[in-house]
PDB file of C-alpha atoms in Angstrom:
ATOM      1  CA  UNK B   1     134.047 130.919 109.909  1.00 33.00           C
ATOM      2  CA  UNK B   2     137.152 133.025 110.337  1.00 33.00           C
ATOM      3  CA  UNK B   3     138.663 134.670 107.259  1.00 34.00           C
ATOM      4  CA  UNK B   4     141.759 133.379 105.506  1.00 34.00           C
ATOM      5  CA  UNK B   5     145.009 135.194 106.175  1.00 32.00           C
ATOM      6  CA  UNK B   6     147.556 133.505 103.945  1.00 33.00           C
ATOM      7  CA  UNK B   7     147.772 131.849 100.534  1.00 32.00           C
ATOM      8  CA  UNK B   8     151.182 130.143 100.365  1.00 31.00           C
ATOM      9  CA  UNK B   9     152.291 128.396  97.164  1.00 35.00           C
ATOM     10  CA  UNK B  10     150.917 124.945  96.442  1.00 39.00           C
ATOM     11  CA  UNK B  11     153.046 121.861  95.945  1.00 36.00           C
ATOM     12  CA  UNK B  12     152.537 121.700  92.202  1.00 41.00           C
ATOM     13  CA  UNK B  13     148.878 120.741  91.997  1.00 53.00           C
ATOM     14  CA  UNK B  14     146.835 117.595  91.491  1.00 59.00           C
ATOM     15  CA  UNK B  15     146.437 115.968  88.092  1.00 53.00           C
ATOM     16  CA  UNK B  16     142.895 115.355  86.837  1.00 53.00           C
ATOM     17  CA  UNK B  17     142.454 111.980  85.158  1.00 48.00           C
ATOM     18  CA  UNK B  18     141.748 112.321  81.416  1.00 45.00           C
ATOM     19  CA  UNK B  19     138.576 110.752  80.016  1.00 45.00           C
ATOM     20  CA  UNK B  20     138.054 109.231  76.578  1.00 43.00           C
ATOM     21  CA  UNK B  21     137.163 112.132  74.272  1.00 47.00           C
ATOM     22  CA  UNK B  22     133.775 112.260  72.545  1.00 58.00           C
ATOM     23  CA  UNK B  23     133.743 112.184  68.736  1.00 59.00           C
ATOM     24  CA  UNK B  24     134.090 115.627  67.220  1.00 69.00           C
ATOM     25  CA  UNK B  25     135.634 117.243  70.272  1.00 76.00           C
ATOM     26  CA  UNK B  26     138.359 119.841  69.892  1.00 72.00           C
ATOM     27  CA  UNK B  27     141.663 118.761  71.495  1.00 73.00           C
ATOM     28  CA  UNK B  28     142.776 122.287  72.388  1.00 71.00           C
ATOM     29  CA  UNK B  29     146.334 123.218  73.390  1.00 72.00           C
ATOM     30  CA  UNK B  30     148.549 120.474  74.789  1.00 77.00           C
ATOM     31  CA  UNK B  31     149.621 122.750  77.637  1.00 88.00           C
ATOM     32  CA  UNK B  32     147.939 121.874  80.917  1.00 95.00           C
ATOM     33  CA  UNK B  33     145.790 124.540  82.543  1.00 97.00           C
ATOM     34  CA  UNK B  34     146.297 125.149  86.265  1.00 98.00           C
ATOM     35  CA  UNK B  35     142.842 125.369  87.843  1.00 98.00           C
ATOM     36  CA  UNK B  36     142.466 126.565  91.436  1.00 98.00           C
ATOM     37  CA  UNK B  37     139.204 125.934  93.289  1.00 98.00           C
ATOM     38  CA  UNK B  38     137.641 126.908  96.607  1.00 98.00           C
ATOM     39  CA  UNK B  39     134.128 127.204  97.993  1.00 98.00           C
ATOM     40  CA  UNK B  40     132.354 128.307 101.150  1.00 98.00           C
ATOM     41  CA  UNK B  41     134.144 131.591 101.781  1.00 98.00           C
ATOM     42  CA  UNK B  42     131.060 132.752 103.739  1.00 98.00           C
ATOM     43  CA  UNK B  43     131.804 136.477 103.661  1.00 98.00           C
ATOM     44  CA  UNK B  44     129.887 138.266 106.438  1.00 96.00           C
ATOM     45  CA  UNK B  45     128.966 141.933 106.827  1.00 95.00           C
ATOM     46  CA  UNK B  46     131.385 142.325 109.751  1.00 94.00           C
ATOM     47  CA  UNK B  47     134.375 141.055 107.751  1.00 94.00           C
ATOM     48  CA  UNK B  48     137.150 143.393 106.594  1.00 94.00           C
ATOM     49  CA  UNK B  49     139.081 142.163 103.549  1.00 95.00           C
ATOM     50  CA  UNK B  50     138.500 138.539 104.631  1.00 96.00           C
ATOM     51  CA  UNK B  51     140.019 136.872 101.566  1.00 97.00           C
ATOM     52  CA  UNK B  52     142.128 139.646 100.070  1.00 96.00           C
ATOM     53  CA  UNK B  53     145.377 137.667 100.250  1.00 96.00           C
ATOM     54  CA  UNK B  54     143.772 134.649  98.592  1.00 97.00           C
ATOM     55  CA  UNK B  55     142.709 136.679  95.555  1.00 98.00           C
ATOM     56  CA  UNK B  56     145.995 138.574  95.445  1.00 97.00           C
ATOM     57  CA  UNK B  57     148.170 135.434  95.492  1.00 97.00           C
ATOM     58  CA  UNK B  58     146.241 132.801  93.532  1.00 98.00           C
ATOM     59  CA  UNK B  59     147.687 133.915  90.160  1.00 98.00           C
ATOM     60  CA  UNK B  60     151.095 132.695  91.333  1.00 97.00           C
ATOM     61  CA  UNK B  61     149.786 129.107  91.385  1.00 98.00           C
ATOM     62  CA  UNK B  62     146.931 128.963  88.879  1.00 98.00           C
ATOM     63  CA  UNK B  63     145.646 130.178  85.515  1.00 98.00           C
ATOM     64  CA  UNK B  64     141.930 130.065  86.431  1.00 98.00           C
ATOM     65  CA  UNK B  65     140.059 130.241  89.755  1.00 98.00           C
ATOM     66  CA  UNK B  66     136.797 128.351  90.362  1.00 98.00           C
ATOM     67  CA  UNK B  67     134.486 129.582  93.139  1.00 98.00           C
ATOM     68  CA  UNK B  68     132.145 126.814  94.296  1.00 98.00           C
ATOM     69  CA  UNK B  69     129.327 128.717  95.982  1.00 98.00           C
ATOM     70  CA  UNK B  70     128.448 129.939  99.473  1.00 98.00           C
ATOM     71  CA  UNK B  71     130.679 132.915  98.827  1.00 98.00           C
ATOM     72  CA  UNK B  72     128.576 134.956 101.274  1.00 98.00           C
ATOM     73  CA  UNK B  73     126.672 134.169 104.472  1.00 97.00           C
ATOM     74  CA  UNK B  74     123.234 135.427 103.469  1.00 97.00           C
ATOM     75  CA  UNK B  75     123.557 136.970 100.022  1.00 97.00           C
ATOM     76  CA  UNK B  76     123.107 140.542 101.291  1.00 97.00           C
ATOM     77  CA  UNK B  77     124.222 143.542  99.275  1.00 96.00           C
ATOM     78  CA  UNK B  78     126.907 144.467 101.808  1.00 97.00           C
ATOM     79  CA  UNK B  79     128.321 140.937 101.895  1.00 98.00           C
ATOM     80  CA  UNK B  80     128.561 140.956  98.112  1.00 98.00           C
ATOM     81  CA  UNK B  81     130.266 144.354  98.167  1.00 97.00           C
ATOM     82  CA  UNK B  82     132.910 143.059 100.598  1.00 98.00           C
ATOM     83  CA  UNK B  83     133.441 139.971  98.435  1.00 98.00           C
ATOM     84  CA  UNK B  84     133.811 142.056  95.270  1.00 98.00           C
ATOM     85  CA  UNK B  85     136.360 144.322  96.932  1.00 97.00           C
ATOM     86  CA  UNK B  86     138.575 141.259  97.415  1.00 97.00           C
ATOM     87  CA  UNK B  87     137.812 139.777  93.985  1.00 97.00           C
ATOM     88  CA  UNK B  88     138.993 143.029  92.369  1.00 96.00           C
ATOM     89  CA  UNK B  89     142.569 142.040  93.247  1.00 96.00           C
ATOM     90  CA  UNK B  90     142.425 138.736  91.324  1.00 98.00           C
ATOM     91  CA  UNK B  91     144.628 138.717  88.208  1.00 97.00           C
ATOM     92  CA  UNK B  92     143.296 135.537  86.559  1.00 98.00           C
ATOM     93  CA  UNK B  93     139.887 134.585  85.103  1.00 98.00           C
ATOM     94  CA  UNK B  94     137.276 133.481  87.648  1.00 98.00           C
ATOM     95  CA  UNK B  95     134.490 130.978  87.039  1.00 98.00           C
ATOM     96  CA  UNK B  96     131.814 130.649  89.712  1.00 98.00           C
ATOM     97  CA  UNK B  97     128.503 129.225  90.859  1.00 98.00           C
ATOM     98  CA  UNK B  98     126.116 130.348  93.568  1.00 98.00           C
ATOM     99  CA  UNK B  99     125.494 128.335  96.726  1.00 98.00           C
ATOM    100  CA  UNK B 100     122.448 127.927  98.914  1.00 97.00           C
ATOM    101  CA  UNK B 101     123.607 130.790 101.170  1.00 98.00           C
ATOM    102  CA  UNK B 102     123.338 133.245  98.275  1.00 98.00           C
ATOM    103  CA  UNK B 103     119.629 132.388  98.156  1.00 97.00           C
ATOM    104  CA  UNK B 104     118.941 133.168 101.826  1.00 97.00           C
ATOM    105  CA  UNK B 105     117.955 136.818 101.300  1.00 93.00           C
ATOM    106  CA  UNK B 106     115.719 135.912  98.392  1.00 95.00           C
ATOM    107  CA  UNK B 107     117.691 137.808  95.742  1.00 96.00           C
ATOM    108  CA  UNK B 108     120.105 135.311  94.158  1.00 97.00           C
ATOM    109  CA  UNK B 109     119.652 136.967  90.769  1.00 97.00           C
ATOM    110  CA  UNK B 110     121.083 140.206  92.176  1.00 97.00           C
ATOM    111  CA  UNK B 111     124.115 138.352  93.553  1.00 98.00           C
ATOM    112  CA  UNK B 112     124.582 136.582  90.222  1.00 97.00           C
ATOM    113  CA  UNK B 113     124.356 139.887  88.336  1.00 97.00           C
ATOM    114  CA  UNK B 114     126.832 141.638  90.644  1.00 98.00           C
ATOM    115  CA  UNK B 115     129.396 138.876  90.195  1.00 98.00           C
ATOM    116  CA  UNK B 116     128.941 138.929  86.421  1.00 97.00           C
ATOM    117  CA  UNK B 117     129.381 142.708  86.399  1.00 97.00           C
ATOM    118  CA  UNK B 118     132.641 142.203  88.304  1.00 97.00           C
ATOM    119  CA  UNK B 119     133.898 139.928  85.528  1.00 97.00           C
ATOM    120  CA  UNK B 120     133.204 136.528  87.115  1.00 98.00           C
ATOM    121  CA  UNK B 121     132.019 133.978  84.553  1.00 98.00           C
ATOM    122  CA  UNK B 122     128.975 132.626  86.381  1.00 97.00           C
ATOM    123  CA  UNK B 123     127.624 129.183  85.572  1.00 96.00           C
ATOM    124  CA  UNK B 124     123.892 128.520  85.780  1.00 90.00           C
ATOM    125  CA  UNK B 125     123.427 126.582  82.580  1.00 85.00           C
ATOM    126  CA  UNK B 126     126.104 128.521  80.682  1.00 92.00           C
ATOM    127  CA  UNK B 127     129.508 127.210  79.608  1.00 96.00           C
ATOM    128  CA  UNK B 128     132.847 128.864  78.908  1.00 97.00           C
ATOM    129  CA  UNK B 129     136.128 127.919  77.288  1.00 97.00           C
ATOM    130  CA  UNK B 130     139.388 129.234  78.723  1.00 97.00           C
ATOM    131  CA  UNK B 131     142.675 128.405  76.995  1.00 96.00           C
ATOM    132  CA  UNK B 132     141.292 125.213  75.468  1.00 95.00           C
ATOM    133  CA  UNK B 133     139.587 123.895  78.620  1.00 97.00           C
ATOM    134  CA  UNK B 134     135.813 123.973  79.030  1.00 98.00           C
ATOM    135  CA  UNK B 135     133.976 125.045  82.174  1.00 98.00           C
ATOM    136  CA  UNK B 136     130.366 124.060  82.823  1.00 98.00           C
ATOM    137  CA  UNK B 137     128.093 123.494  85.796  1.00 97.00           C
ATOM    138  CA  UNK B 138     125.782 125.258  88.209  1.00 97.00           C
ATOM    139  CA  UNK B 139     124.717 125.237  91.839  1.00 97.00           C
ATOM    140  CA  UNK B 140     123.255 121.739  91.775  1.00 96.00           C
ATOM    141  CA  UNK B 141     120.635 120.585  94.239  1.00 96.00           C
ATOM    142  CA  UNK B 142     119.872 118.091  96.991  1.00 97.00           C
ATOM    143  CA  UNK B 143     118.096 114.736  96.872  1.00 97.00           C
ATOM    144  CA  UNK B 144     120.360 111.982  98.184  1.00 97.00           C
ATOM    145  CA  UNK B 145     122.562 109.303  96.721  1.00 97.00           C
ATOM    146  CA  UNK B 146     122.182 105.887  95.122  1.00 95.00           C
ATOM    147  CA  UNK B 147     119.281 103.768  96.327  1.00 93.00           C
ATOM    148  CA  UNK B 148     118.450 106.461  98.905  1.00 93.00           C
ATOM    149  CA  UNK B 149     117.912 109.207  96.326  1.00 95.00           C
ATOM    150  CA  UNK B 150     114.469 110.768  96.693  1.00 94.00           C
ATOM    151  CA  UNK B 151     112.016 109.731  93.958  1.00 94.00           C
ATOM    152  CA  UNK B 152     108.938 111.573  92.654  1.00 95.00           C
ATOM    153  CA  UNK B 153     106.333 109.518  94.520  1.00 94.00           C
ATOM    154  CA  UNK B 154     103.540 110.471  96.863  1.00 95.00           C
ATOM    155  CA  UNK B 155     102.659 114.008  97.845  1.00 96.00           C
ATOM    156  CA  UNK B 156     102.626 116.787  95.291  1.00 97.00           C
ATOM    157  CA  UNK B 157     105.181 118.707  97.347  1.00 95.00           C
ATOM    158  CA  UNK B 158     107.643 115.788  97.115  1.00 95.00           C
ATOM    159  CA  UNK B 159     107.097 115.535  93.380  1.00 96.00           C
ATOM    160  CA  UNK B 160     107.696 119.283  92.996  1.00 95.00           C
ATOM    161  CA  UNK B 161     110.892 119.009  95.054  1.00 94.00           C
ATOM    162  CA  UNK B 162     112.221 116.174  92.883  1.00 95.00           C
ATOM    163  CA  UNK B 163     111.180 118.007  89.716  1.00 95.00           C
ATOM    164  CA  UNK B 164     113.302 120.985  90.751  1.00 94.00           C
ATOM    165  CA  UNK B 165     116.263 118.650  91.220  1.00 94.00           C
ATOM    166  CA  UNK B 166     115.674 117.158  87.772  1.00 95.00           C
ATOM    167  CA  UNK B 167     115.390 120.566  86.114  1.00 95.00           C
ATOM    168  CA  UNK B 168     118.570 121.728  87.844  1.00 94.00           C
ATOM    169  CA  UNK B 169     120.455 118.636  86.625  1.00 96.00           C
ATOM    170  CA  UNK B 170     119.096 119.208  83.114  1.00 96.00           C
ATOM    171  CA  UNK B 171     120.416 122.781  83.091  1.00 95.00           C
ATOM    172  CA  UNK B 172     123.850 121.552  84.144  1.00 97.00           C
ATOM    173  CA  UNK B 173     123.733 118.858  81.467  1.00 97.00           C
ATOM    174  CA  UNK B 174     122.885 121.466  78.836  1.00 95.00           C
ATOM    175  CA  UNK B 175     125.958 123.464  79.817  1.00 95.00           C
ATOM    176  CA  UNK B 176     128.206 120.390  79.585  1.00 97.00           C
ATOM    177  CA  UNK B 177     126.671 119.410  76.250  1.00 96.00           C
ATOM    178  CA  UNK B 178     127.567 122.727  74.643  1.00 95.00           C
ATOM    179  CA  UNK B 179     131.285 122.250  75.282  1.00 96.00           C
ATOM    180  CA  UNK B 180     133.382 120.834  72.437  1.00 94.00           C
ATOM    181  CA  UNK B 181     136.625 120.706  74.407  1.00 96.00           C
ATOM    182  CA  UNK B 182     138.277 117.359  75.136  1.00 95.00           C
ATOM    183  CA  UNK B 183     139.128 118.626  78.625  1.00 97.00           C
ATOM    184  CA  UNK B 184     136.340 120.092  80.720  1.00 98.00           C
ATOM    185  CA  UNK B 185     135.777 121.065  84.348  1.00 98.00           C
ATOM    186  CA  UNK B 186     132.366 120.879  86.030  1.00 98.00           C
ATOM    187  CA  UNK B 187     131.890 123.418  88.830  1.00 98.00           C
ATOM    188  CA  UNK B 188     129.141 122.752  91.405  1.00 98.00           C
ATOM    189  CA  UNK B 189     128.130 123.728  94.909  1.00 98.00           C
ATOM    190  CA  UNK B 190     126.347 120.519  95.905  1.00 98.00           C
ATOM    191  CA  UNK B 191     128.147 117.185  95.689  1.00 98.00           C
ATOM    192  CA  UNK B 192     127.496 114.732  92.828  1.00 98.00           C
ATOM    193  CA  UNK B 193     128.789 111.728  94.816  1.00 98.00           C
ATOM    194  CA  UNK B 194     128.392 110.392  98.326  1.00 98.00           C
ATOM    195  CA  UNK B 195     132.184 109.927  98.668  1.00 98.00           C
ATOM    196  CA  UNK B 196     132.874 113.584  99.376  1.00 98.00           C
ATOM    197  CA  UNK B 197     130.110 114.032 101.954  1.00 98.00           C
ATOM    198  CA  UNK B 198     131.392 111.183 104.101  1.00 98.00           C
ATOM    199  CA  UNK B 199     132.315 112.623 107.480  1.00 98.00           C
ATOM    200  CA  UNK B 200     129.099 114.604 107.668  1.00 98.00           C
ATOM    201  CA  UNK B 201     126.247 113.152 109.787  1.00 98.00           C
ATOM    202  CA  UNK B 202     124.485 110.464 107.696  1.00 96.00           C
ATOM    203  CA  UNK B 203     121.159 112.089 108.521  1.00 96.00           C
ATOM    204  CA  UNK B 204     122.026 115.115 106.355  1.00 97.00           C
ATOM    205  CA  UNK B 205     123.694 113.370 103.388  1.00 97.00           C
ATOM    206  CA  UNK B 206     120.526 113.824 101.323  1.00 96.00           C
ATOM    207  CA  UNK B 207     120.807 117.600 101.825  1.00 97.00           C
ATOM    208  CA  UNK B 208     124.409 117.805 100.637  1.00 98.00           C
ATOM    209  CA  UNK B 209     123.986 116.673  97.043  1.00 98.00           C
ATOM    210  CA  UNK B 210     122.484 114.160  94.675  1.00 97.00           C
ATOM    211  CA  UNK B 211     123.438 111.211  92.501  1.00 97.00           C
ATOM    212  CA  UNK B 212     121.480 112.885  89.708  1.00 97.00           C
ATOM    213  CA  UNK B 213     124.421 115.241  89.311  1.00 98.00           C
ATOM    214  CA  UNK B 214     126.883 112.358  89.104  1.00 98.00           C
ATOM    215  CA  UNK B 215     124.715 110.538  86.552  1.00 97.00           C
ATOM    216  CA  UNK B 216     124.576 113.695  84.452  1.00 97.00           C
ATOM    217  CA  UNK B 217     128.364 114.099  84.521  1.00 98.00           C
ATOM    218  CA  UNK B 218     128.954 110.467  83.575  1.00 98.00           C
ATOM    219  CA  UNK B 219     127.045 110.885  80.311  1.00 97.00           C
ATOM    220  CA  UNK B 220     129.963 112.912  78.932  1.00 97.00           C
ATOM    221  CA  UNK B 221     133.441 111.607  78.216  1.00 95.00           C
ATOM    222  CA  UNK B 222     135.126 115.007  78.124  1.00 96.00           C
ATOM    223  CA  UNK B 223     134.720 115.824  81.834  1.00 98.00           C
ATOM    224  CA  UNK B 224     138.191 115.691  83.388  1.00 97.00           C
ATOM    225  CA  UNK B 225     137.459 117.136  86.818  1.00 97.00           C
ATOM    226  CA  UNK B 226     134.567 118.053  89.128  1.00 98.00           C
ATOM    227  CA  UNK B 227     134.877 120.521  92.026  1.00 98.00           C
ATOM    228  CA  UNK B 228     132.231 121.388  94.610  1.00 98.00           C
ATOM    229  CA  UNK B 229     131.805 122.781  98.118  1.00 98.00           C
ATOM    230  CA  UNK B 230     128.991 122.782 100.713  1.00 98.00           C
ATOM    231  CA  UNK B 231     130.058 119.725 102.762  1.00 98.00           C
ATOM    232  CA  UNK B 232     132.211 121.449 105.406  1.00 98.00           C
ATOM    233  CA  UNK B 233     132.992 118.217 107.224  1.00 98.00           C
ATOM    234  CA  UNK B 234     133.067 115.987 104.177  1.00 98.00           C
ATOM    235  CA  UNK B 235     135.946 114.110 102.572  1.00 98.00           C
ATOM    236  CA  UNK B 236     138.296 115.895 100.152  1.00 98.00           C
ATOM    237  CA  UNK B 237     138.149 113.418  97.255  1.00 98.00           C
ATOM    238  CA  UNK B 238     135.874 110.946  95.508  1.00 98.00           C
ATOM    239  CA  UNK B 239     134.888 109.661  92.073  1.00 98.00           C
ATOM    240  CA  UNK B 240     131.764 109.285  90.011  1.00 98.00           C
ATOM    241  CA  UNK B 241     130.574 105.803  89.092  1.00 97.00           C
ATOM    242  CA  UNK B 242     132.439 106.174  85.786  1.00 97.00           C
ATOM    243  CA  UNK B 243     135.631 107.252  87.528  1.00 98.00           C
ATOM    244  CA  UNK B 244     135.681 111.021  87.037  1.00 98.00           C
ATOM    245  CA  UNK B 245     137.622 112.595  89.945  1.00 98.00           C
ATOM    246  CA  UNK B 246     135.520 114.747  92.296  1.00 98.00           C
ATOM    247  CA  UNK B 247     137.038 117.139  94.838  1.00 98.00           C
ATOM    248  CA  UNK B 248     135.344 118.814  97.790  1.00 98.00           C
ATOM    249  CA  UNK B 249     137.010 122.221  97.984  1.00 98.00           C
ATOM    250  CA  UNK B 250     134.923 123.738 100.774  1.00 98.00           C
ATOM    251  CA  UNK B 251     137.313 126.013 102.672  1.00 98.00           C
ATOM    252  CA  UNK B 252     136.872 124.143 105.998  1.00 98.00           C
ATOM    253  CA  UNK B 253     137.926 120.937 104.221  1.00 98.00           C
ATOM    254  CA  UNK B 254     140.941 122.625 102.629  1.00 98.00           C
ATOM    255  CA  UNK B 255     142.060 123.831 106.043  1.00 97.00           C
ATOM    256  CA  UNK B 256     142.363 120.204 107.157  1.00 97.00           C
ATOM    257  CA  UNK B 257     144.826 119.642 104.287  1.00 97.00           C
ATOM    258  CA  UNK B 258     147.139 122.597 104.948  1.00 95.00           C
ATOM    259  CA  UNK B 259     147.345 126.362 105.009  1.00 94.00           C
ATOM    260  CA  UNK B 260     146.560 127.049 101.351  1.00 96.00           C
ATOM    261  CA  UNK B 261     142.972 128.347 100.972  1.00 97.00           C
ATOM    262  CA  UNK B 262     142.465 126.779  97.553  1.00 98.00           C
ATOM    263  CA  UNK B 263     143.430 123.579  95.790  1.00 98.00           C
ATOM    264  CA  UNK B 264     145.152 123.502  92.403  1.00 98.00           C
ATOM    265  CA  UNK B 265     144.624 120.922  89.639  1.00 98.00           C
ATOM    266  CA  UNK B 266     146.300 120.524  86.274  1.00 97.00           C
ATOM    267  CA  UNK B 267     143.741 119.877  83.526  1.00 97.00           C
TER     268      UNK B 267
END
């Protein structure tokens, strides 16, 4: 994937639909928070300042930036160094999750640590509050959607696979549960709904996300917005069964919408 070269201003952002607040939640400031989101930057070792202009310009349009995984191609040390050189120019808080590509080299913990050291608020069961808006989430996992979601039946290897998906969803749920903000954003890599993977070959839908993530999100009334990446040829928008708006912000998808290498939402 070729690097981004421009980050022109957005057209004012998309509005996330509010959900009915849970009892005991803190309303926070009435001012809306501008949240930018992008995933699948896929920084490679041969790249030179691939997304420098994105990180330099995003503060003009947003108050927070969400990075939705697959920030590197293979999770190598050099790829991470190149990414961090660009991130250093960002003037607003960054919240992020890892993607499957960060796991390729077998050292996702090192990538996670490097991003944390650079000031990125990484989500892997944690949660953060920024200016009255909560941020929760994690990488997510695969498994399929609806009636086609893989169940823990048969071989031990299948059961272990499904158990990992369940444990991943539980970690994400724990992060959402800790938030007391009426307005919250869930950041993922994998999709929680089939809507935003439509356009990808049906044969690989099960490897692009899982309904378990959507079911987890729908247990909480304070989730205003969900952003994810991974599905390069997927659709840009969808909703959970309960109606929470879900946006696929993989960079290849954003490029079909215009020249801006991130999408901005008001939460």
